[in-house]
Amino acid sequence: MPHTLDPNLRRALAERVRYCHEMGIYDFYRRGPRVSESATVAAEVDVVSSTSQELREEMAARKPAVVARIAEEGIFETLTPKPEHGVADPVAALKLIREDLGDCTRCKLHKQGRKQIVFGVGNPRADLMFVGEGPGADEDTQGEPFVGRAGQLLNNMIKAMGIRREDVYIANVVKCRPPGNRTPERDETETCSPFLMRQIAVIKPKVVVALGAVAAKNLLAMNASMSELRGRFYDFMPAGARSSDPSWQGTKLAVTYHPAFLLRDPRQKGEAWKDLQMVMKFLGLEPPKKSE
Ligand code: URA
């Protein structure tokens, strides 16, 4: 018999689904057969209201490790297997993700002037990964992230950390250029970020650095200002990664300013350098000697 959802349950479910979408989880499975309509609805109310309350508390406490907990809670029986699952070689696994992305038409960006998809570049076994917002005009032309002016500054930041661009992996939340370099819209990030999550799950970097608020908010699924987001490490596990995977050592995530912002406000470079020094300390990196 059809029943009307209690408004609180509806709200809690909507919040739960929105949260999962932000995490890149789109496939939901009902757990087990229904015992009785009313018993199941009552159980669902319990699960949803307690977990959404938990999530609210966790998000308020800024603990993005909730991603791992979602998988472990068993709320979703199965996450759809992906072609790269079980592929040990990260080069081959990334290739499979790229093939899965194909000539993507999943969101409206494909018909808004993008020249090509900008997948990602760098060392598939990198300890350090940078995540930006989305390709700009230069990236769209060259098919590689961060190759324009902001990219030159990012290269300098990487060099100052005592490493080379080829040592790290660089990707964006959305893989197609938003028209006029506008901020990617929610439906676009929701559609594209599962591919970023899969890239991170394959590369398993020790540290992900989110460049700017769009990347940070997307990766951490939290809405906070840059001043709140910066200055600390977060435990991070990409949605869809298997927390039971023994090769998963746990990734840290740090937030710093987007290089394009630093070009506009170079006074903040010192703050960005503090963020990078925190990452360097964690990774045991030393800045290059003056002569290098
Ligand atoms: N800005 C981004 O966020 N990503 C790029 O690849 C280039 C500029």
JSON list of N, CA and C and ligand atoms in Angstrom, two decimals, residues 132-136 139 144-147 150 172 258, ligand 1:
[
{"chain": "A", "resi": 132, "resn": "GLY", "atom": "N", "xyz": [42.70, 20.66, -8.59]},
{"chain": "A", "resi": 132, "resn": "GLY", "atom": "CA", "xyz": [42.16, 21.99, -8.87]},
{"chain": "A", "resi": 132, "resn": "GLY", "atom": "C", "xyz": [40.68, 21.92, -9.17]},
{"chain": "A", "resi": 133, "resn": "GLU", "atom": "N", "xyz": [40.21, 23.02, -9.72]},
{"chain": "A", "resi": 133, "resn": "GLU", "atom": "CA", "xyz": [38.75, 23.17, -9.91]},
{"chain": "A", "resi": 133, "resn": "GLU", "atom": "C", "xyz": [38.30, 22.60, -11.25]},
{"chain": "A", "resi": 134, "resn": "GLY", "atom": "N", "xyz": [38.87, 23.13, -12.31]},
{"chain": "A", "resi": 134, "resn": "GLY", "atom": "CA", "xyz": [38.49, 22.69, -13.64]},
{"chain": "A", "resi": 134, "resn": "GLY", "atom": "C", "xyz": [39.41, 23.35, -14.65]},
{"chain": "A", "resi": 135, "resn": "PRO", "atom": "N", "xyz": [39.51, 22.78, -15.85]},
{"chain": "A", "resi": 135, "resn": "PRO", "atom": "CA", "xyz": [40.42, 23.34, -16.85]},
{"chain": "A", "resi": 135, "resn": "PRO", "atom": "C", "xyz": [40.03, 24.76, -17.26]},
{"chain": "A", "resi": 136, "resn": "GLY", "atom": "N", "xyz": [41.04, 25.56, -17.55]},
{"chain": "A", "resi": 136, "resn": "GLY", "atom": "CA", "xyz": [40.82, 26.87, -18.15]},
{"chain": "A", "resi": 136, "resn": "GLY", "atom": "C", "xyz": [41.09, 26.77, -19.65]},
{"chain": "A", "resi": 139, "resn": "GLU", "atom": "N", "xyz": [44.37, 24.90, -20.65]},
{"chain": "A", "resi": 139, "resn": "GLU", "atom": "CA", "xyz": [44.27, 23.47, -20.36]},
{"chain": "A", "resi": 139, "resn": "GLU", "atom": "C", "xyz": [43.35, 22.79, -21.38]},
{"chain": "A", "resi": 144, "resn": "GLU", "atom": "N", "xyz": [45.89, 19.28, -20.82]},
{"chain": "A", "resi": 144, "resn": "GLU", "atom": "CA", "xyz": [46.65, 18.96, -19.60]},
{"chain": "A", "resi": 144, "resn": "GLU", "atom": "C", "xyz": [46.29, 19.98, -18.50]},
{"chain": "A", "resi": 145, "resn": "PRO", "atom": "N", "xyz": [46.10, 19.52, -17.26]},
{"chain": "A", "resi": 145, "resn": "PRO", "atom": "CA", "xyz": [45.76, 20.48, -16.21]},
{"chain": "A", "resi": 145, "resn": "PRO", "atom": "C", "xyz": [46.91, 21.41, -15.86]},
{"chain": "A", "resi": 146, "resn": "PHE", "atom": "N", "xyz": [46.56, 22.59, -15.45]},
{"chain": "A", "resi": 146, "resn": "PHE", "atom": "CA", "xyz": [47.52, 23.58, -14.93]},
{"chain": "A", "resi": 146, "resn": "PHE", "atom": "C", "xyz": [48.72, 23.78, -15.85]},
{"chain": "A", "resi": 147, "resn": "VAL", "atom": "N", "xyz": [48.42, 24.26, -17.05]},
{"chain": "A", "resi": 147, "resn": "VAL", "atom": "CA", "xyz": [49.50, 24.60, -17.98]},
{"chain": "A", "resi": 147, "resn": "VAL", "atom": "C", "xyz": [49.52, 26.10, -18.30]},
{"chain": "A", "resi": 150, "resn": "ALA", "atom": "N", "xyz": [48.30, 30.04, -14.00]},
{"chain": "A", "resi": 150, "resn": "ALA", "atom": "CA", "xyz": [48.15, 29.41, -12.67]},
{"chain": "A", "resi": 150, "resn": "ALA", "atom": "C", "xyz": [49.01, 28.15, -12.59]},
{"chain": "A", "resi": 172, "resn": "ASN", "atom": "N", "xyz": [41.71, 17.69, -11.80]},
{"chain": "A", "resi": 172, "resn": "ASN", "atom": "CA", "xyz": [40.70, 18.69, -11.44]},
{"chain": "A", "resi": 172, "resn": "ASN", "atom": "C", "xyz": [39.41, 18.01, -11.03]},
{"chain": "A", "resi": 258, "resn": "HIS", "atom": "N", "xyz": [44.14, 28.45, -4.21]},
{"chain": "A", "resi": 258, "resn": "HIS", "atom": "CA", "xyz": [44.29, 28.15, -5.63]},
{"chain": "A", "resi": 258, "resn": "HIS", "atom": "C", "xyz": [45.35, 29.10, -6.21]},
{"chain": "B", "resi": 1, "resn": "URA", "atom": "N1", "xyz": [42.64, 26.13, -12.75]},
{"chain": "B", "resi": 1, "resn": "URA", "atom": "C1", "xyz": [42.23, 24.90, -12.32]},
{"chain": "B", "resi": 1, "resn": "URA", "atom": "O1", "xyz": [41.53, 24.78, -11.33]},
{"chain": "B", "resi": 1, "resn": "URA", "atom": "N2", "xyz": [42.64, 23.86, -13.01]},
{"chain": "B", "resi": 1, "resn": "URA", "atom": "C2", "xyz": [43.42, 23.93, -14.08]},
{"chain": "B", "resi": 1, "resn": "URA", "atom": "O2", "xyz": [43.75, 22.89, -14.65]},
{"chain": "B", "resi": 1, "resn": "URA", "atom": "C3", "xyz": [43.82, 25.21, -14.50]},
{"chain": "B", "resi": 1, "resn": "URA", "atom": "C4", "xyz": [43.42, 26.29, -13.83]}
]
